[in-house]
Coordinates of C-alpha atoms in Angstrom, one line a residue:
Chain A
M3 CA -76.9 31.9 58.3
E4 CA -73.4 30.9 59.1
I5 CA -73.8 27.6 57.2
Y6 CA -74.7 29.4 54.0
L7 CA -71.6 31.6 54.3
I8 CA -69.5 28.5 54.8
I9 CA -71.0 26.9 51.6
M10 CA -70.3 30.0 49.6
L11 CA -66.7 30.2 50.9
I12 CA -66.0 26.6 50.0
L13 CA -67.4 27.3 46.5
M14 CA -65.1 30.3 46.2
I15 CA -62.1 28.2 47.3
C16 CA -62.9 25.5 44.7
G17 CA -63.3 28.2 42.0
S18 CA -60.0 29.9 42.9
L19 CA -58.1 26.5 42.9
F20 CA -59.6 25.6 39.5
S21 CA -58.8 29.1 38.1
L22 CA -55.1 28.8 39.1
H23 CA -54.8 25.3 37.6
A24 CA -56.8 25.7 34.4
K25 CA -55.1 24.7 31.2
D26 CA -56.0 27.7 29.0
L27 CA -56.4 31.3 30.0
L28 CA -60.0 31.7 29.0
S29 CA -61.3 29.1 31.4
A30 CA -59.0 30.5 34.1
V31 CA -60.6 33.9 33.7
I32 CA -64.1 32.6 33.7
S33 CA -63.7 30.5 36.8
Y34 CA -62.1 33.5 38.4
G35 CA -65.6 34.9 38.0
I36 CA -66.9 32.3 40.4
V37 CA -64.9 33.9 43.1
G38 CA -66.2 37.4 42.4
F39 CA -69.9 36.4 42.2
G40 CA -69.6 34.2 45.3
L41 CA -68.3 37.3 47.0
V42 CA -71.4 39.2 45.9
I43 CA -73.7 36.6 47.5
S44 CA -71.6 36.6 50.6
F45 CA -72.0 40.4 50.9
L46 CA -75.8 40.0 50.5
L47 CA -75.7 37.3 53.3
L48 CA -73.7 39.7 55.5
Q49 CA -76.3 42.5 55.1
A50 CA -74.1 44.8 52.9
P51 CA -76.3 45.7 49.9
D52 CA -74.1 48.7 49.0
L53 CA -71.1 46.5 48.5
A54 CA -73.1 43.9 46.6
I55 CA -74.2 46.4 44.1
V56 CA -70.7 47.8 43.6
Q57 CA -69.1 44.3 43.5
V58 CA -71.5 42.8 40.9
V59 CA -70.9 45.6 38.4
I60 CA -67.1 45.8 39.1
E61 CA -66.9 42.0 38.6
I62 CA -68.6 42.2 35.2
V63 CA -66.4 45.0 34.1
T64 CA -63.3 43.2 35.2
L65 CA -64.3 40.0 33.3
V66 CA -65.0 42.0 30.2
I67 CA -61.6 43.7 30.4
M68 CA -59.7 40.5 31.1
I69 CA -61.4 38.6 28.3
A70 CA -60.6 41.6 26.0
V71 CA -57.0 41.3 27.0
I72 CA -56.6 37.6 26.5
K73 CA -59.0 37.2 23.5
D74 CA -56.6 36.9 20.7
T75 CA -53.8 35.0 22.5
T76 CA -53.7 31.3 22.2
E77 CA -51.3 30.3 24.9
V78 CA -51.6 26.9 26.5
Q79 CA -49.7 26.3 29.7
D80 CA -47.1 23.6 29.4
K81 CA -46.6 21.0 32.1
Q82 CA -44.6 22.3 35.0
T83 CA -41.7 19.9 35.7
A84 CA -40.5 19.4 39.2
S85 CA -37.2 21.2 39.6
F86 CA -35.1 22.8 42.3
S87 CA -36.8 26.2 42.0
Q88 CA -40.2 24.6 42.4
F89 CA -39.0 23.1 45.6
I90 CA -37.9 26.4 46.9
Y91 CA -41.3 28.0 46.0
L92 CA -43.1 25.3 48.0
L93 CA -40.8 25.9 50.9
V94 CA -41.4 29.6 50.9
L95 CA -45.1 29.0 50.7
L96 CA -45.0 26.6 53.6
L97 CA -43.1 29.2 55.7
F98 CA -45.7 31.9 54.8
T99 CA -48.5 29.5 55.7
I100 CA -47.0 28.9 59.1
A101 CA -46.4 32.6 59.7
F102 CA -49.9 33.6 58.7
Y103 CA -51.4 30.8 60.8
L104 CA -49.4 31.9 63.9
A105 CA -50.5 35.5 63.4
F106 CA -54.1 34.4 62.9
D107 CA -53.9 32.3 66.0
K108 CA -52.6 35.2 68.0
I109 CA -55.3 37.7 66.8
S110 CA -58.2 35.3 66.9
G111 CA -58.1 35.6 70.7
S112 CA -59.0 39.2 70.6
L113 CA -61.6 38.8 67.8
S114 CA -65.1 38.2 69.1
P115 CA -66.7 35.1 67.6
F116 CA -68.6 35.3 64.3
G117 CA -71.8 37.3 64.6
Q118 CA -71.1 38.6 68.1
H119 CA -69.6 41.9 67.1
T120 CA -69.9 44.7 69.7
T121 CA -70.0 48.0 67.9
R122 CA -67.8 49.9 70.2
M123 CA -66.3 52.2 67.5
A124 CA -69.3 52.5 65.4
T125 CA -71.8 53.6 68.0
A126 CA -71.2 57.2 67.2
Y127 CA -71.7 56.4 63.5
T128 CA -74.9 54.5 63.9
Q129 CA -76.4 57.3 66.0
G130 CA -75.2 59.8 63.4
V131 CA -78.3 59.8 61.2
H132 CA -79.4 63.2 62.5
E133 CA -75.9 64.6 62.3
T134 CA -75.4 63.9 58.6
G135 CA -79.0 63.7 57.6
S136 CA -78.4 60.7 55.4
A137 CA -80.7 57.7 55.8
N138 CA -78.1 55.3 54.3
L139 CA -75.5 55.2 57.0
V140 CA -72.7 53.9 54.7
T141 CA -73.0 57.0 52.4
G142 CA -73.1 59.2 55.5
I143 CA -69.8 57.8 56.7
V144 CA -68.2 57.8 53.3
F145 CA -69.0 61.5 52.6
G146 CA -69.7 62.9 56.0
F147 CA -67.4 61.5 58.7
R148 CA -64.6 60.3 56.4
G149 CA -64.5 62.7 53.5
Y150 CA -60.7 62.7 53.4
D151 CA -60.7 59.0 52.6
T152 CA -63.0 59.5 49.7
L153 CA -60.8 62.4 48.4
G154 CA -57.8 60.1 48.6
E155 CA -59.7 57.3 46.8
A156 CA -60.6 59.7 44.0
T157 CA -57.0 60.7 43.7
V158 CA -55.8 57.1 43.5
L159 CA -58.4 56.3 40.8
F160 CA -57.2 59.3 38.8
T161 CA -53.6 58.3 39.2
A162 CA -54.4 54.7 38.0
V163 CA -56.1 56.0 34.9
I164 CA -53.2 58.3 34.1
G165 CA -50.9 55.3 34.6
V166 CA -52.9 53.0 32.3
L167 CA -52.9 55.7 29.6
T168 CA -49.2 56.3 29.9
I169 CA -48.4 52.7 29.7
L170 CA -50.6 51.9 26.7
R171 CA -50.3 54.9 24.5
L172 CA -47.4 54.8 22.1
K173 CA -48.3 57.7 19.9
G174 CA -48.7 61.2 21.2
K175 CA -52.0 63.0 21.1
K176 CA -51.0 65.0 18.0
G177 CA -50.5 61.7 16.2
E178 CA -47.0 62.2 15.0
Chain B
M36 CA -62.8 47.3 16.3
K37 CA -65.6 45.2 14.9
G38 CA -69.1 45.2 16.2
M39 CA -71.5 42.3 17.0
T40 CA -74.5 40.8 15.3
I41 CA -77.7 42.7 14.6
I42 CA -79.5 41.0 17.5
V43 CA -77.1 42.4 20.0
R44 CA -77.0 45.8 18.4
K45 CA -80.8 46.2 18.3
V46 CA -81.3 45.1 21.9
T47 CA -78.5 47.5 23.0
Q48 CA -80.4 50.4 21.5
F49 CA -83.1 49.8 24.0
I50 CA -81.1 48.6 27.0
A51 CA -78.3 51.1 27.1
P52 CA -80.4 54.2 27.9
I53 CA -82.3 52.3 30.6
I54 CA -79.0 51.1 32.2
F55 CA -77.7 54.7 32.2
L56 CA -81.0 56.0 33.7
F57 CA -80.7 53.3 36.4
G58 CA -77.2 54.5 37.2
L59 CA -78.5 58.1 37.6
Y60 CA -81.2 56.8 39.9
I61 CA -78.7 55.0 42.1
V62 CA -76.6 58.2 42.3
F63 CA -79.5 60.5 43.0
Y64 CA -81.0 58.3 45.7
G65 CA -77.6 57.3 47.1
H66 CA -78.3 58.8 50.5
L67 CA -81.7 57.1 50.9
T68 CA -81.3 53.6 49.4
P69 CA -78.4 51.2 48.9
G70 CA -75.9 52.5 46.4
G71 CA -74.3 55.9 46.0
G72 CA -71.7 57.5 43.8
F73 CA -69.4 54.5 43.4
A74 CA -72.1 52.0 42.4
G75 CA -74.0 54.5 40.2
G76 CA -70.8 55.6 38.5
V77 CA -69.8 52.0 37.6
I78 CA -73.3 51.3 36.3
M79 CA -73.2 54.4 34.1
A80 CA -69.8 53.3 32.8
S81 CA -71.1 49.9 32.0
A82 CA -73.8 51.4 29.7
F83 CA -71.1 53.1 27.6
I84 CA -69.0 49.9 27.6
L85 CA -72.0 48.0 26.3
Q86 CA -72.5 50.5 23.5
I87 CA -68.8 50.4 22.5
L88 CA -68.7 46.6 22.5
A89 CA -72.0 46.1 20.6
N90 CA -71.6 48.7 17.9
G91 CA -67.8 48.7 17.4
E92 CA -66.4 52.2 17.3
I93 CA -63.9 54.0 15.0
L94 CA -60.6 54.6 16.6
D95 CA -60.4 58.3 15.8
K96 CA -63.8 59.0 17.3
L97 CA -62.9 57.1 20.5
R98 CA -59.7 59.2 20.8
Q99 CA -61.8 62.4 20.9
E100 CA -64.2 60.8 23.4
E101 CA -61.3 59.8 25.6
S102 CA -59.8 63.2 25.8
G103 CA -63.3 64.6 26.7
L104 CA -63.6 61.9 29.4
E105 CA -60.2 62.9 30.9
F106 CA -61.4 66.5 31.1
L107 CA -64.6 65.3 32.8
E108 CA -62.6 63.2 35.3
S109 CA -60.1 66.0 36.3
G110 CA -63.0 68.4 36.5
A111 CA -64.9 66.1 38.9
I112 CA -61.9 65.9 41.3
L113 CA -61.6 69.7 41.1
G114 CA -65.2 70.0 41.9
F115 CA -64.9 67.7 44.9
L116 CA -62.0 69.8 46.2
I117 CA -64.0 73.0 45.7
I118 CA -67.0 71.5 47.6
A119 CA -64.7 70.4 50.4
G120 CA -63.1 73.9 50.5
L121 CA -66.4 75.7 50.6
G122 CA -67.0 74.4 54.0
L123 CA -63.7 75.9 55.0
I124 CA -64.6 79.4 53.7
I125 CA -68.4 79.8 54.1
S126 CA -69.4 77.8 57.1
S127 CA -69.1 79.0 60.6
S128 CA -67.1 76.0 61.9
F129 CA -64.1 76.4 59.5
V130 CA -63.7 72.7 58.9
F131 CA -62.7 70.9 55.6
F132 CA -65.7 68.9 54.4
S133 CA -68.1 70.8 56.7
N134 CA -71.8 70.0 55.9
F135 CA -73.2 73.5 56.1
I136 CA -76.4 73.2 54.1
N137 CA -79.7 72.7 55.9
K138 CA -80.1 68.9 56.6
G139 CA -83.8 68.7 55.9
I140 CA -85.9 65.7 57.0
V141 CA -84.3 62.3 57.0
G142 CA -85.9 60.1 54.2
K143 CA -86.8 62.9 51.7
L144 CA -84.9 63.4 48.4
L145 CA -83.8 66.9 49.4
S146 CA -82.0 66.1 52.6
A147 CA -78.5 65.5 54.0
G148 CA -77.0 68.8 52.8
M149 CA -73.9 68.3 50.7
I150 CA -74.0 64.5 50.5
P151 CA -76.1 64.3 47.3
L152 CA -73.8 66.9 45.6
E153 CA -70.7 64.9 46.6
N154 CA -72.5 61.7 45.3
I155 CA -73.1 63.2 41.9
I156 CA -69.5 64.4 41.6
V157 CA -68.0 61.1 42.7
G158 CA -70.4 59.3 40.3
T159 CA -69.1 61.4 37.4
E160 CA -65.5 60.8 38.3
V161 CA -65.9 57.0 38.6
C162 CA -67.9 56.8 35.4
A163 CA -65.3 58.8 33.4
A164 CA -62.4 56.8 35.0
I165 CA -63.7 53.4 34.2
T166 CA -64.8 54.2 30.7
T167 CA -61.3 55.6 30.0
I168 CA -59.7 52.5 31.4
F169 CA -61.9 50.3 29.2
I170 CA -61.2 52.4 26.0
A171 CA -57.5 52.4 26.7
L172 CA -57.3 48.6 27.4
V173 CA -59.5 47.5 24.5
V174 CA -58.8 50.1 21.8
F175 CA -55.3 51.2 22.3
K176 CA -54.3 47.6 22.6
D177 CA -54.8 47.4 18.8
E178 CA -52.9 50.6 18.3
V179 CA -49.8 49.2 20.0
A180 CA -49.6 46.4 17.4
L181 CA -49.2 48.9 14.6
Chain C
M69 CA -64.8 30.8 63.8
I70 CA -65.0 28.5 60.7
P71 CA -65.7 31.4 58.2
F72 CA -62.6 33.3 59.4
I73 CA -60.4 30.2 58.9
L74 CA -61.9 29.6 55.4
C75 CA -61.1 33.2 54.6
L76 CA -57.5 32.7 55.6
I77 CA -57.4 29.6 53.4
L78 CA -58.7 31.7 50.5
F79 CA -55.9 34.3 51.2
L80 CA -53.3 31.6 51.2
I81 CA -54.6 30.2 47.9
G82 CA -54.1 33.6 46.3
L83 CA -50.5 33.7 47.8
Y84 CA -49.9 30.2 46.4
G85 CA -51.0 31.4 43.0
I86 CA -48.6 34.4 43.1
I87 CA -45.6 32.3 44.2
T88 CA -45.9 29.3 42.0
Q89 CA -47.6 30.3 38.8
K90 CA -45.6 31.3 35.8
N91 CA -48.3 33.1 33.8
L92 CA -48.7 36.8 34.2
I93 CA -52.6 36.7 33.9
K94 CA -52.7 34.0 36.6
I95 CA -50.5 36.0 38.9
I96 CA -52.9 38.9 38.5
I97 CA -55.8 36.6 39.3
G98 CA -54.0 35.4 42.4
L99 CA -53.6 39.0 43.5
A100 CA -57.3 39.7 43.0
I101 CA -58.2 36.7 45.0
M102 CA -56.1 37.9 47.9
E103 CA -57.8 41.3 47.7
Y104 CA -61.3 39.7 47.7
S105 CA -60.5 37.6 50.8
V106 CA -59.3 40.5 52.7
N107 CA -62.5 42.5 51.8
L108 CA -64.6 39.6 52.9
F109 CA -62.7 39.2 56.2
L110 CA -63.2 42.8 57.2
I111 CA -66.9 42.7 56.4
M112 CA -67.3 39.5 58.4
I113 CA -65.8 41.1 61.5
G114 CA -68.5 43.8 61.4
Y115 CA -71.4 41.3 61.1
I116 CA -73.9 41.0 63.9
E117 CA -76.2 38.0 64.1
G118 CA -79.8 39.2 63.4
G119 CA -78.7 42.7 62.5
T120 CA -80.3 44.7 59.6
A121 CA -78.6 46.5 56.7
P122 CA -77.4 49.9 57.8
I123 CA -80.2 51.9 56.3
F124 CA -82.2 54.1 58.6
A125 CA -86.0 53.7 58.2
E126 CA -88.5 56.0 59.8
K127 CA -91.1 53.4 60.5
F128 CA -89.4 51.0 62.8
H129 CA -86.8 52.3 65.3
L130 CA -84.7 49.2 66.0
N131 CA -81.1 50.2 66.4
N132 CA -79.7 46.8 65.6
Y133 CA -77.6 47.7 62.6
V134 CA -74.6 45.8 61.1
D135 CA -71.4 47.8 61.7
P136 CA -71.4 50.4 58.8
L137 CA -67.7 51.5 59.3
P138 CA -66.0 48.5 57.6
Q139 CA -68.6 48.6 54.8
A140 CA -67.7 52.2 54.1
M141 CA -64.0 51.5 54.0
I142 CA -64.4 48.4 51.7
L143 CA -66.6 50.4 49.3
T144 CA -63.6 52.5 48.3
A145 CA -61.3 49.6 48.4
I146 CA -63.3 47.7 45.8
V147 CA -63.1 50.5 43.3
I148 CA -59.4 50.9 43.9
G149 CA -59.0 47.2 43.4
L150 CA -60.4 47.5 39.9
A151 CA -58.0 50.3 39.1
T152 CA -55.0 48.3 40.3
T153 CA -56.1 45.3 38.3
A154 CA -56.5 47.4 35.2
L155 CA -53.0 48.9 35.7
L156 CA -51.5 45.4 36.0
L157 CA -53.3 44.2 32.9
A158 CA -52.0 47.2 31.0
M159 CA -48.4 46.2 31.9
A160 CA -49.2 42.6 30.9
I161 CA -50.4 43.8 27.5
R162 CA -47.2 45.8 26.9
L163 CA -45.0 42.8 27.9
Y164 CA -47.1 40.6 25.6
R165 CA -46.6 42.9 22.7
K166 CA -42.9 43.1 23.2
Y167 CA -42.1 39.5 23.9
G168 CA -45.1 37.6 22.5
T169 CA -45.8 35.5 25.6
F170 CA -47.3 35.8 29.1
D171 CA -44.8 33.3 30.6
I172 CA -42.4 35.1 32.9
R173 CA -39.6 32.5 32.5
K174 CA -39.5 33.1 28.8
I175 CA -39.6 36.8 29.3
N176 CA -36.7 36.6 31.7
S177 CA -34.6 34.6 29.2
L178 CA -35.6 36.8 26.3
K179 CA -34.6 40.0 28.1
G180 CA -31.5 41.8 27.0
Chain D
M73 CA -89.8 63.9 17.7
K74 CA -87.7 60.8 18.2
K75 CA -86.1 62.5 21.2
I76 CA -89.4 63.3 22.7
T77 CA -90.5 59.7 22.4
L78 CA -87.3 58.5 24.2
F79 CA -87.8 61.2 26.8
I80 CA -91.3 60.1 27.6
I81 CA -90.3 56.4 27.9
L82 CA -87.4 57.2 30.2
F83 CA -89.4 59.5 32.4
L84 CA -92.1 56.8 32.9
I85 CA -89.3 54.3 33.8
W86 CA -87.9 56.8 36.3
M87 CA -91.3 57.2 37.9
A88 CA -91.5 53.4 38.1
F89 CA -88.1 53.2 39.8
S90 CA -88.7 55.9 42.5
F91 CA -92.5 55.6 42.9
N92 CA -93.3 58.9 44.6
L93 CA -94.9 62.2 43.4
E94 CA -92.8 64.8 45.2
T95 CA -91.7 67.9 43.3
A96 CA -88.0 67.2 43.9
N97 CA -88.4 63.7 42.5
I98 CA -90.2 64.8 39.4
L99 CA -87.7 67.6 38.7
S100 CA -84.7 65.2 39.1
G101 CA -86.5 62.7 36.9
V102 CA -86.9 65.3 34.2
F103 CA -83.2 66.2 34.5
A104 CA -82.1 62.6 34.4
A105 CA -84.3 61.7 31.4
L106 CA -83.1 64.8 29.5
L107 CA -79.5 63.9 30.1
T108 CA -80.0 60.3 29.0
T109 CA -81.9 61.5 25.9
L110 CA -79.1 63.9 24.9
I111 CA -76.5 61.2 25.2
F112 CA -78.3 58.2 23.7
S113 CA -80.8 59.6 21.2
S114 CA -78.6 59.3 18.1
R115 CA -78.6 55.6 18.3
F116 CA -82.3 55.1 19.2
L117 CA -85.0 53.8 16.8
T118 CA -86.1 55.9 13.8
S119 CA -89.7 54.8 13.5
W120 CA -91.3 56.7 16.4
K121 CA -94.8 56.9 15.0
K122 CA -95.6 53.3 15.9
F123 CA -95.2 54.1 19.6
Y124 CA -98.5 56.1 19.6
N125 CA -100.7 53.5 17.9
P126 CA -103.0 51.7 20.5
V127 CA -103.9 48.9 18.1
R128 CA -100.3 47.7 18.2
Y129 CA -100.4 47.4 22.0
F130 CA -103.5 45.3 21.7
W131 CA -101.7 42.8 19.4
L132 CA -98.7 42.9 21.7
I133 CA -100.8 41.7 24.7
I134 CA -102.2 38.8 22.5
Y135 CA -98.6 38.1 21.4
I136 CA -97.4 37.8 25.0
I137 CA -100.2 35.4 25.9
I138 CA -99.5 33.1 22.9
F139 CA -95.8 33.3 23.6
V140 CA -96.2 32.2 27.2
W141 CA -98.4 29.3 26.0
E142 CA -95.9 28.2 23.4
C143 CA -93.2 28.5 26.1
I144 CA -95.0 26.1 28.5
K145 CA -95.6 23.6 25.7
A146 CA -91.9 23.6 24.7
N147 CA -90.9 23.3 28.3
F148 CA -92.8 20.0 28.7
D149 CA -91.4 18.8 25.3
V150 CA -87.8 19.4 26.4
A151 CA -88.4 17.9 29.9
Y152 CA -89.7 14.8 28.2
R153 CA -86.6 14.6 26.0
V154 CA -84.3 15.1 29.0
L155 CA -86.0 12.6 31.3
S156 CA -86.7 9.8 29.0
P157 CA -83.9 7.2 29.1
R158 CA -83.6 6.7 25.3
M159 CA -82.6 10.4 24.8
P160 CA -84.7 11.1 21.7
I161 CA -82.7 14.1 20.4
K162 CA -81.5 14.8 16.9
P163 CA -79.8 18.2 17.0
G164 CA -79.1 20.3 13.9
I165 CA -79.1 23.8 12.5
V166 CA -81.9 24.8 10.1
K167 CA -82.1 27.9 7.9
V168 CA -85.5 29.6 8.3
H169 CA -86.7 32.2 5.8
S170 CA -88.7 35.0 7.4
S171 CA -90.9 37.5 5.5
L172 CA -90.5 40.2 8.1
K173 CA -89.1 43.5 6.8
T174 CA -88.0 45.7 9.8
E175 CA -84.9 44.8 11.8
I176 CA -86.6 45.2 15.1
A177 CA -89.3 42.6 14.2
K178 CA -86.6 40.2 13.2
V179 CA -84.8 40.7 16.4
I180 CA -87.9 40.2 18.5
L181 CA -88.7 37.0 16.5
A182 CA -85.1 35.7 17.1
N183 CA -85.4 36.5 20.8
S184 CA -88.7 34.7 21.1
I185 CA -87.3 31.6 19.3
T186 CA -84.3 31.7 21.7
M187 CA -86.5 32.0 24.8
T188 CA -88.6 29.0 24.0
P189 CA -86.7 25.9 25.2
G190 CA -85.3 23.6 22.5
T191 CA -84.6 26.2 19.9
I192 CA -81.8 28.8 19.8
T193 CA -81.2 31.5 17.1
V194 CA -77.6 31.5 16.2
D195 CA -77.4 34.4 13.7
I196 CA -79.5 36.6 11.4
I197 CA -78.2 37.2 7.9
D198 CA -80.4 39.4 5.8
S199 CA -83.8 37.7 6.2
D200 CA -82.6 34.2 7.0
L201 CA -82.6 33.0 10.6
Y202 CA -80.2 30.2 11.5
V203 CA -81.9 28.2 14.2
H204 CA -80.4 25.4 16.3
W205 CA -83.1 22.8 17.0
I206 CA -83.0 20.0 19.6
Y207 CA -85.0 17.6 17.4
V208 CA -85.1 18.3 13.6
K209 CA -88.4 16.8 12.7
S210 CA -88.1 16.9 8.9
D211 CA -86.0 18.3 6.1
D212 CA -88.8 20.1 4.4
P213 CA -88.3 23.9 4.6
A214 CA -92.0 24.7 4.4
Y215 CA -92.8 22.3 7.3
Y216 CA -90.2 23.6 9.7
T217 CA -90.7 27.2 8.9
K218 CA -94.3 26.8 9.8
K219 CA -93.4 24.8 12.9
I220 CA -90.9 27.3 14.3
I221 CA -92.0 30.8 13.4
G222 CA -95.5 30.2 12.0
R223 CA -97.6 31.6 14.8
F224 CA -95.2 34.4 15.9
E225 CA -94.6 35.8 12.5
T226 CA -98.2 36.9 11.6
L227 CA -98.6 38.6 15.0
L228 CA -95.3 40.4 14.8
K229 CA -96.2 41.7 11.4
R230 CA -99.3 43.3 12.9
I231 CA -97.3 44.7 15.8
F232 CA -94.3 46.2 14.0
E233 CA -95.3 46.7 10.4

C-alpha cells in the first residue's frame, strides 16, 4: 500500500519537474496534468473516493481552461543565462528549503507514522451517522457539523467568479 | 468561436445529456454514495462546457446565458443562507444550520433531513460558477482583442 | 515517513517554480503544484492502515473508517483552488493582451 | 415526440444508475430526466421514429458481433507488425467514399474504423472519410474501400436508414 503511494509520488515529482522545464507552454500544461491525475490515483489509494471524483473533473476543467488560454500564443522560452539575479534566486530557494526542512523535522516528531493515525478528533464525527442521518460521513461533516465552512466556501467561489468577470470584461453589459 | 468536426458534434449530442444526468445522480445520492454537491456540480458544468466547445457558440447568445448563470449563482447562495436561517427561526434549538427535519432511516434516499437540499443548492451554485468562469475565460478572451 | 518527505519535496518543487521561472503560466503551474501537495499531505495524515472509505454501510458494522475530517476540509479547498487558478489565468490573459508576452522580465521593462 | 424519446432513454439510464424501485427514487428520476430533457432536447436527434423499430436492434446486435470479430483480427495484425523485427509498415492517408446518407451513420462508421487498431479516421468531409492506415495495401480505390468499410457499411445501412 505504502509502496504504491511512493511510486505515484515519484511520478508526480517527475511530472512537475518536466512541466517547469518544458520548452513550450503546451507541453508544460499537458505534463502538469500528470501531477493532477497522479493526485487522483493517490486519493483512491488513500480511501478518499469523494475527493477523487471532484479532483478528476476539476483537473479536466483546469486543463481545458489552460489550453484555451495558451492556444493561440506561440511563445518559446529562451535560454536562461546565468546572472547575478539567478544566483540570488537560488540562494533564497536554499534558505527556504532549509527553513522548511527544519520545520518539518520539528513537527514530524508529533506526527504519528504513516498509516497509524489515531482518530482523536474525529471520533465524534465517525459516530455521528445517527446524528446527521447521512450515510456518507464526509457529506455529513461538510453540511452538518461544519456548515459555516461550506457557506464561506460558496462565498469565496462567488467572489472569484465576480473577480474573473471584472477583470475580463471590457465592455459594459449594455454594449456601449 | 468555431466549432469542431461533425464526429465530435454528433457524439456530443448523445453524451452531453448523459453526463448531465450523471451529475444530477451524484448530487441526489450525495448523502449515500461518494460524491455530493461539489462533485455533481462540476460534472454538470462539464456537460455544458462540452457542448460549448463542440458546437461553437455565438457571442451574443453566450452573453445572455452568462447573465442568467450569474442570477442562478447568486440565487443559490441566497437559498443556502435561507436554509441556514430557517434553522434559526423554526427549530426549537435556535441554531444556525440546525437540521430540524426528520432524519429518516440511514441508507434510504429520503433521509438526513436538510442535507439533500443543501447538496442540491451547492450543486447549482458550483455548476453556475464554473460554467461562468469557462465562458468568461474562453469567449470574452476574444472580445478583449477587439 | 517516506511519503511525507516526498510530499515536502513536491511542495519545494512548486516553490522552486515560483521563484525561478519567468513565464506567468509556469508560475501559475508552480502555485497549483504547491496546493496539490498540501492537499495530499493533509489527506495522508488522516489515513489509517486497513481502514475503509468513510461511508456507513448497514450490513457490516466495522468502525474502522479513515478520518473523514481532513477529507471534508480538502473537498472545499479543491474547488477554491480551481477558482483561484481561474482568477490568476484571467490576470495573465489581460497582461498578455496588453504587452503581448507572458515573460515577466519583458513586462517589467515595457511598463511605463 | 423527440422529447419523449429522450425522456424515456434518460429515465432508463437513471434506473440503471440507481438500481432500486422505491417511490422516492422513481420520482427523483422523473424529475432529473425531465430537467435534462428540457435543457438538452433542442440539440438532440431529429429522427426519433427509428428508435421504436425492433428490426434495427436485431441488426445492431449482429453488427456488434461482427465488429468485435474484426477488432480481434486487426489486433493480431497490428501486434504482428509491432513485434516483427523488420517493421513492415507503410503508413498513409486514403480517401474512402461512403454511400451512407445520414450523419449519424457516417459518425458511427468513422468511430468503428477508429476503434479497430491500425486505422484512424482523421476527418469527414461531405461523404468522404479520410482514413490513416498503418499499411496501405494498394492504391486502387475500389480495393481499399472494400477492405476498410465493406462489411460495416451494408449493416449500418440496415440499422440507420
